[in-house]
């Protein structure tokens, strides 16, 4: 694990993660101050905007996931409704054929009235008529009654799913707008900085150093050297993540051409045959928690108490992760920001 070429460290810390938190972020955008802010204030404001966008992105990811599940449920419900409608039509045709035969034989059973009623239950509930139809007809009528009740229930459930899907679509659109507004404002602030300061901004910490983790100060981190993956699946996930190095950060994306932080983890582990949940907060619970000192390649390193960012430990005190907009998937020190937990899928 120690033979790979380490990319330039970003000094990435609490404000430098882009777009990976499971929680709704719908706070309104504040007004941009009319006066020009000092450059230090600009950097802090960009940090805050990235963090806000990160929250909205995880909400976007979750809403997208929910919308996709609802679309599948609606499609399945519509398929089942079509089959159930065909069953009802077939039962009506069978009863109609039987009624026609009775008519040609010189008499019409009262059960034929069912064919002219929208509610078979009304007919069947008239107990006085049941002794006037044969057992076979009664069974067919009851089967039709049951099929129509099921059909009505399935249509009501499908209508509920369609309504929920519309709500989810609106949530997706709202979170998408929020992310776009936050990122546009951050870009505007960054573009106002001198070119040298913009370049320095991507190389150094995006806020003060109070949240950084010094590798020499934590016992848990001093023992993190090389080591092998715990099993073949973890090794496969690490190998997949390494193939993504250099691909751009794209909020809401889970590959293959771009990723947000949790999207990269989900994509890499899918190559190992493991389906991780979509968001970093969910991924925190997608396996066994282990002490940081026992981290092995393939383990998920989750950052901040709110699980707003996630990376994959690859050995030698480093993680692979998708950092923030404008940055590519890369290596960074595992202690780039406060670590909340380590999960072994």
Coordinates of C-alpha atoms in Angstrom, one line a residue:
X1 CA 0.0 0.0 0.0
X2 CA 3.0 2.3 0.5
X3 CA 4.1 2.2 -3.2
X4 CA 1.4 4.5 -4.7
X5 CA 2.3 8.0 -5.7
X6 CA 0.7 10.4 -3.2
X7 CA -1.1 13.3 -4.8
X8 CA -0.7 16.8 -3.4
X9 CA -2.4 17.2 0.0
X10 CA -5.1 19.8 0.1
X11 CA -5.0 20.6 3.8
X12 CA -8.7 19.8 3.6
X13 CA -10.6 20.4 6.8
X14 CA -14.0 21.0 8.3
X15 CA -15.2 23.4 5.7
X16 CA -13.7 21.7 2.7
X17 CA -15.9 18.7 2.2
X18 CA -18.4 19.1 -0.6
X19 CA -21.9 17.8 -0.6
X20 CA -22.3 14.6 1.5
X21 CA -24.7 14.9 4.5
X22 CA -28.1 13.1 5.1
X23 CA -30.2 16.0 6.3
X24 CA -32.4 18.5 4.7
X25 CA -30.7 21.8 4.1
X26 CA -33.3 24.3 3.0
X27 CA -32.2 27.4 4.9
X28 CA -32.6 30.6 2.8
X29 CA -29.6 32.2 1.3
X30 CA -28.4 35.2 3.2
X31 CA -27.8 38.5 1.4
X32 CA -24.4 39.2 0.1
X33 CA -22.8 42.1 2.0
X34 CA -22.6 45.3 0.0
X35 CA -19.1 46.0 1.1
X36 CA -16.1 44.0 0.1
X37 CA -15.3 41.4 2.8
X38 CA -11.7 40.9 3.8
X39 CA -10.2 37.9 2.1
X40 CA -10.1 35.9 5.4
X41 CA -13.9 36.5 5.7
X42 CA -14.4 35.4 2.1
X43 CA -12.7 32.1 2.7
X44 CA -14.8 31.5 5.8
X45 CA -17.9 32.3 3.9
X46 CA -17.0 30.0 1.1
X47 CA -16.4 27.3 3.7
X48 CA -19.9 27.9 5.0
X49 CA -21.5 27.8 1.6
X50 CA -19.8 24.6 0.7
X51 CA -21.0 23.1 3.9
X52 CA -24.5 24.3 3.3
X53 CA -24.4 22.9 -0.2
X54 CA -23.1 19.6 1.2
X55 CA -26.2 19.3 3.4
X56 CA -28.5 20.1 0.5
X57 CA -26.7 17.5 -1.7
X58 CA -27.2 14.7 0.8
X59 CA -30.9 15.7 1.0
X60 CA -30.9 15.7 -2.8
X61 CA -29.3 12.2 -2.9
X62 CA -31.8 10.9 -0.5
X63 CA -34.8 12.4 -2.3
X64 CA -33.5 11.0 -5.6
X65 CA -33.2 7.6 -4.1
X66 CA -36.7 7.8 -2.7
X67 CA -38.1 9.0 -6.1
X68 CA -36.4 6.1 -7.8
X69 CA -37.9 3.6 -5.4
X70 CA -41.3 5.2 -5.8
X71 CA -41.1 5.1 -9.6
X72 CA -40.3 1.4 -9.5
X73 CA -43.2 0.8 -7.1
X74 CA -45.6 2.8 -9.3
X75 CA -44.5 0.9 -12.4
X76 CA -45.0 -2.5 -10.6
X77 CA -48.4 -1.4 -9.3
X78 CA -49.5 -0.3 -12.8
X79 CA -48.4 -3.7 -14.2
X80 CA -50.3 -5.5 -11.5
X81 CA -53.4 -3.4 -12.0
X82 CA -53.4 -4.2 -15.7
X83 CA -53.2 -7.9 -14.9
X84 CA -56.0 -7.6 -12.3
X85 CA -58.2 -5.7 -14.8
X86 CA -57.7 -8.4 -17.3
X87 CA -58.7 -11.0 -14.7
X88 CA -61.9 -8.9 -14.0
X89 CA -62.6 -8.7 -17.8
X90 CA -62.2 -12.4 -18.2
X91 CA -64.5 -13.2 -15.3
X92 CA -67.2 -10.9 -16.8
X93 CA -66.8 -12.5 -20.2
X94 CA -67.2 -16.0 -18.6
X95 CA -70.4 -14.9 -16.7
X96 CA -71.7 -13.3 -19.9
X97 CA -71.2 -16.5 -21.9
X98 CA -73.0 -18.4 -19.2
X99 CA -75.9 -15.9 -19.2
X100 CA -76.2 -16.2 -23.0
X101 CA -76.4 -19.9 -22.8
X102 CA -79.2 -19.7 -20.2
X103 CA -81.1 -17.3 -22.5
X104 CA -80.9 -19.6 -25.4
X105 CA -82.1 -22.4 -23.2
X106 CA -85.3 -20.5 -22.5
X107 CA -84.5 -18.6 -19.2
X108 CA -82.3 -16.0 -17.7
X109 CA -80.9 -16.5 -14.3
X110 CA -81.3 -13.4 -12.0
X111 CA -77.5 -13.5 -11.7
X112 CA -77.3 -11.9 -15.1
X113 CA -78.2 -8.6 -13.4
X114 CA -74.6 -8.6 -12.1
X115 CA -73.4 -7.8 -15.6
X116 CA -75.4 -4.6 -15.6
X117 CA -74.2 -3.4 -12.2
X118 CA -71.1 -1.4 -11.3
X119 CA -71.1 -3.0 -7.8
X120 CA -71.3 -6.8 -7.6
X121 CA -71.4 -6.6 -3.8
X122 CA -74.9 -5.1 -3.9
X123 CA -76.1 -8.1 -5.9
X124 CA -74.4 -10.7 -3.8
X125 CA -75.5 -9.1 -0.6
X126 CA -79.1 -9.9 -1.4
X127 CA -79.2 -13.3 0.3
X128 CA -82.7 -14.0 -1.1
X129 CA -81.2 -14.4 -4.6
X130 CA -78.5 -16.8 -3.7
X131 CA -80.8 -19.8 -3.7
X132 CA -81.8 -19.0 -7.3
X133 CA -78.3 -19.4 -8.8
X134 CA -76.2 -22.5 -9.0
X135 CA -73.1 -23.1 -6.9
X136 CA -70.8 -22.6 -9.8
X137 CA -72.3 -19.3 -10.7
X138 CA -72.2 -18.2 -7.1
X139 CA -68.5 -19.0 -6.9
X140 CA -67.8 -17.1 -10.1
X141 CA -69.7 -14.1 -8.8
X142 CA -67.8 -14.1 -5.6
X143 CA -64.5 -14.4 -7.4
X144 CA -65.4 -11.4 -9.5
X145 CA -66.5 -9.5 -6.5
X146 CA -63.1 -10.2 -4.8
X147 CA -61.2 -9.3 -7.9
X148 CA -63.0 -6.0 -8.2
X149 CA -62.3 -5.1 -4.6
X150 CA -58.6 -5.9 -5.0
X151 CA -58.5 -3.9 -8.2
X152 CA -60.1 -0.9 -6.4
X153 CA -57.7 -1.2 -3.5
X154 CA -54.6 -1.4 -5.8
X155 CA -55.7 1.6 -7.7
X156 CA -56.1 3.6 -4.5
X157 CA -52.6 2.5 -3.4
X158 CA -51.1 3.4 -6.8
X159 CA -52.7 6.8 -6.5
X160 CA -51.0 7.3 -3.1
X161 CA -47.7 6.3 -4.5
X162 CA -48.1 8.7 -7.4
X163 CA -48.8 11.5 -5.0
X164 CA -45.8 10.6 -2.9
X165 CA -43.7 10.5 -6.0
X166 CA -44.8 14.0 -6.9
X167 CA -43.8 15.2 -3.4
X168 CA -40.4 13.5 -3.8
X169 CA -39.9 15.2 -7.2
X170 CA -40.6 18.6 -5.7
X171 CA -38.1 17.8 -2.9
X172 CA -35.4 16.8 -5.4
X173 CA -36.0 20.1 -7.3
X174 CA -35.9 22.2 -4.1
X175 CA -32.6 20.6 -2.9
X176 CA -31.1 20.9 -6.4
X177 CA -31.9 24.7 -6.4
X178 CA -30.4 25.1 -3.0
X179 CA -27.2 23.4 -4.0
X180 CA -26.9 25.4 -7.2
X181 CA -27.5 28.7 -5.3
X182 CA -24.9 27.9 -2.7
X183 CA -22.3 26.8 -5.2
X184 CA -22.9 29.8 -7.5
X185 CA -22.4 32.2 -4.6
X186 CA -19.2 30.4 -3.5
X187 CA -17.8 30.6 -7.0
X188 CA -18.6 34.3 -7.2
X189 CA -16.8 34.9 -3.9
X190 CA -13.8 32.8 -5.0
X191 CA -13.6 34.6 -8.4
X192 CA -13.4 37.9 -6.5
X193 CA -10.1 36.8 -4.9
X194 CA -6.8 37.5 -6.6
X195 CA -5.6 34.5 -8.7
X196 CA -2.7 33.7 -6.3
X197 CA -5.1 33.6 -3.3
X198 CA -7.6 31.4 -5.3
X199 CA -4.7 28.9 -5.9
X200 CA -3.6 29.0 -2.3
X201 CA -7.2 28.4 -1.2
X202 CA -7.2 25.0 -2.9
X203 CA -3.8 24.1 -1.4
X204 CA -4.4 25.1 2.2
X205 CA -6.9 24.8 4.9
X206 CA -10.2 26.5 4.1
X207 CA -10.7 27.7 7.7
X208 CA -8.7 27.9 10.9
X209 CA -6.7 24.9 12.1
X210 CA -8.8 24.2 15.1
X211 CA -10.6 21.3 13.5
X212 CA -7.6 19.6 12.0
X213 CA -6.1 16.5 13.3
X214 CA -2.4 16.3 13.7
X215 CA -1.1 12.9 12.9
X216 CA 1.6 13.2 15.5
X217 CA -0.8 14.1 18.3
X218 CA -3.2 11.1 18.2
X219 CA -2.1 7.6 19.3
X220 CA -4.8 6.1 17.2
X221 CA -3.2 7.5 14.1
X222 CA 0.5 6.9 14.8
X223 CA 0.0 3.1 14.2
X224 CA -1.7 3.6 10.8
X225 CA 0.9 2.4 8.3
X226 CA 0.4 -0.1 5.5
X227 CA -1.5 -3.3 6.1
X228 CA -3.6 -5.4 3.8
X229 CA -7.3 -5.3 3.2
X230 CA -9.4 -7.5 5.5
X231 CA -10.7 -9.6 2.7
X232 CA -11.0 -9.9 -1.1
X233 CA -14.1 -7.6 -1.2
X234 CA -12.4 -4.8 0.6
X235 CA -9.4 -5.2 -1.7
X236 CA -11.6 -5.0 -4.7
X237 CA -13.3 -1.8 -3.3
X238 CA -9.9 -0.2 -2.8
X239 CA -8.8 -1.2 -6.3
X240 CA -12.0 0.3 -7.8
X241 CA -11.6 3.5 -5.8
X242 CA -8.1 3.9 -7.1
X243 CA -9.3 3.7 -10.7
X244 CA -11.4 6.8 -9.9
X245 CA -8.4 8.9 -9.0
X246 CA -8.5 12.1 -11.0
X247 CA -12.2 12.0 -11.9
X248 CA -14.1 15.2 -11.0
X249 CA -16.2 15.8 -8.0
X250 CA -19.8 16.1 -9.2
X251 CA -22.5 16.7 -6.6
X252 CA -25.2 14.0 -6.5
X253 CA -23.2 11.7 -8.7
X254 CA -22.2 8.1 -8.0
X255 CA -20.0 7.4 -11.0
X256 CA -18.5 6.4 -13.2
X257 CA -17.5 9.8 -14.7
X258 CA -17.9 11.8 -11.5
X259 CA -18.6 11.4 -7.8
X260 CA -19.6 13.0 -4.6
X261 CA -18.1 11.6 -1.5
X262 CA -20.7 8.9 -0.6
X263 CA -21.3 8.2 -4.3
X264 CA -17.6 7.2 -4.6
X265 CA -17.9 4.8 -1.7
X266 CA -21.1 3.3 -3.1
X267 CA -19.6 2.9 -6.5
X268 CA -16.3 1.4 -5.3
X269 CA -18.0 -1.2 -3.1
X270 CA -20.6 -2.1 -5.8
X271 CA -17.5 -3.3 -7.8
X272 CA -16.9 -5.6 -4.8
X273 CA -20.4 -7.0 -4.8
X274 CA -21.6 -5.0 -1.8
X275 CA -24.4 -2.5 -2.1
X276 CA -23.8 0.4 0.3
X277 CA -26.6 2.9 1.1
X278 CA -26.4 6.2 -0.8
X279 CA -25.6 8.8 1.9
X280 CA -22.5 9.2 4.1
X281 CA -24.7 9.2 7.2
X282 CA -26.3 5.9 6.2
X283 CA -22.9 4.4 5.3
X284 CA -21.6 5.1 8.8
X285 CA -24.0 2.4 10.0
X286 CA -23.4 0.0 7.0
X287 CA -21.1 -2.4 8.8
X288 CA -19.1 -2.9 12.0
X289 CA -17.7 0.0 13.8
X290 CA -14.0 -0.4 14.7
X291 CA -11.4 1.8 16.5
X292 CA -9.4 4.0 14.2
X293 CA -6.2 2.3 15.4
X294 CA -7.5 -0.9 13.7
X295 CA -8.4 0.7 10.4
X296 CA -7.4 -1.4 7.3
X297 CA -7.6 -0.7 3.6
X298 CA -11.3 -0.6 2.5
X299 CA -12.7 0.7 5.8
X300 CA -14.9 3.8 5.6
X301 CA -13.7 6.8 7.5
X302 CA -16.6 9.0 8.4
X303 CA -15.9 12.7 9.3
X304 CA -17.5 15.1 11.8
X305 CA -20.1 14.2 14.3
X306 CA -22.9 14.7 11.7
X307 CA -21.2 12.2 9.3
X308 CA -21.1 14.9 6.6
X309 CA -18.2 13.4 4.7
X310 CA -16.7 9.9 4.1
X311 CA -13.6 8.6 2.5
X312 CA -12.0 5.1 2.1
X313 CA -8.9 4.2 4.1
X314 CA -6.2 2.8 1.8
X315 CA -3.2 2.4 4.1
X316 CA -0.2 4.5 5.0
X317 CA -2.4 7.0 6.9
X318 CA -4.3 8.1 3.8
X319 CA -7.8 8.0 2.4
X320 CA -9.2 8.2 -1.1
X321 CA -12.2 10.5 -1.3
X322 CA -14.1 13.0 -3.5
X323 CA -13.3 16.3 -1.8
X324 CA -15.4 19.2 -3.1
X325 CA -16.5 21.0 -6.3
X326 CA -13.6 21.8 -8.5
X327 CA -11.4 19.1 -7.0
X328 CA -10.8 15.6 -8.4
X329 CA -10.9 12.3 -6.5
X330 CA -7.5 12.1 -4.7
X331 CA -5.5 10.9 -1.7
X332 CA -5.5 13.0 1.5
X333 CA -4.3 12.4 5.0
X334 CA -6.8 10.4 7.1
X335 CA -6.6 13.1 9.7
X336 CA -7.6 15.9 7.4
X337 CA -10.6 16.7 9.6
X338 CA -12.2 15.4 12.8
X339 CA -13.0 11.7 12.5
X340 CA -16.3 10.6 13.9
X341 CA -16.1 6.8 13.3
X342 CA -14.6 4.1 11.1
X343 CA -16.9 1.4 9.6
X344 CA -15.9 -1.9 8.1
X345 CA -18.6 -2.9 5.5

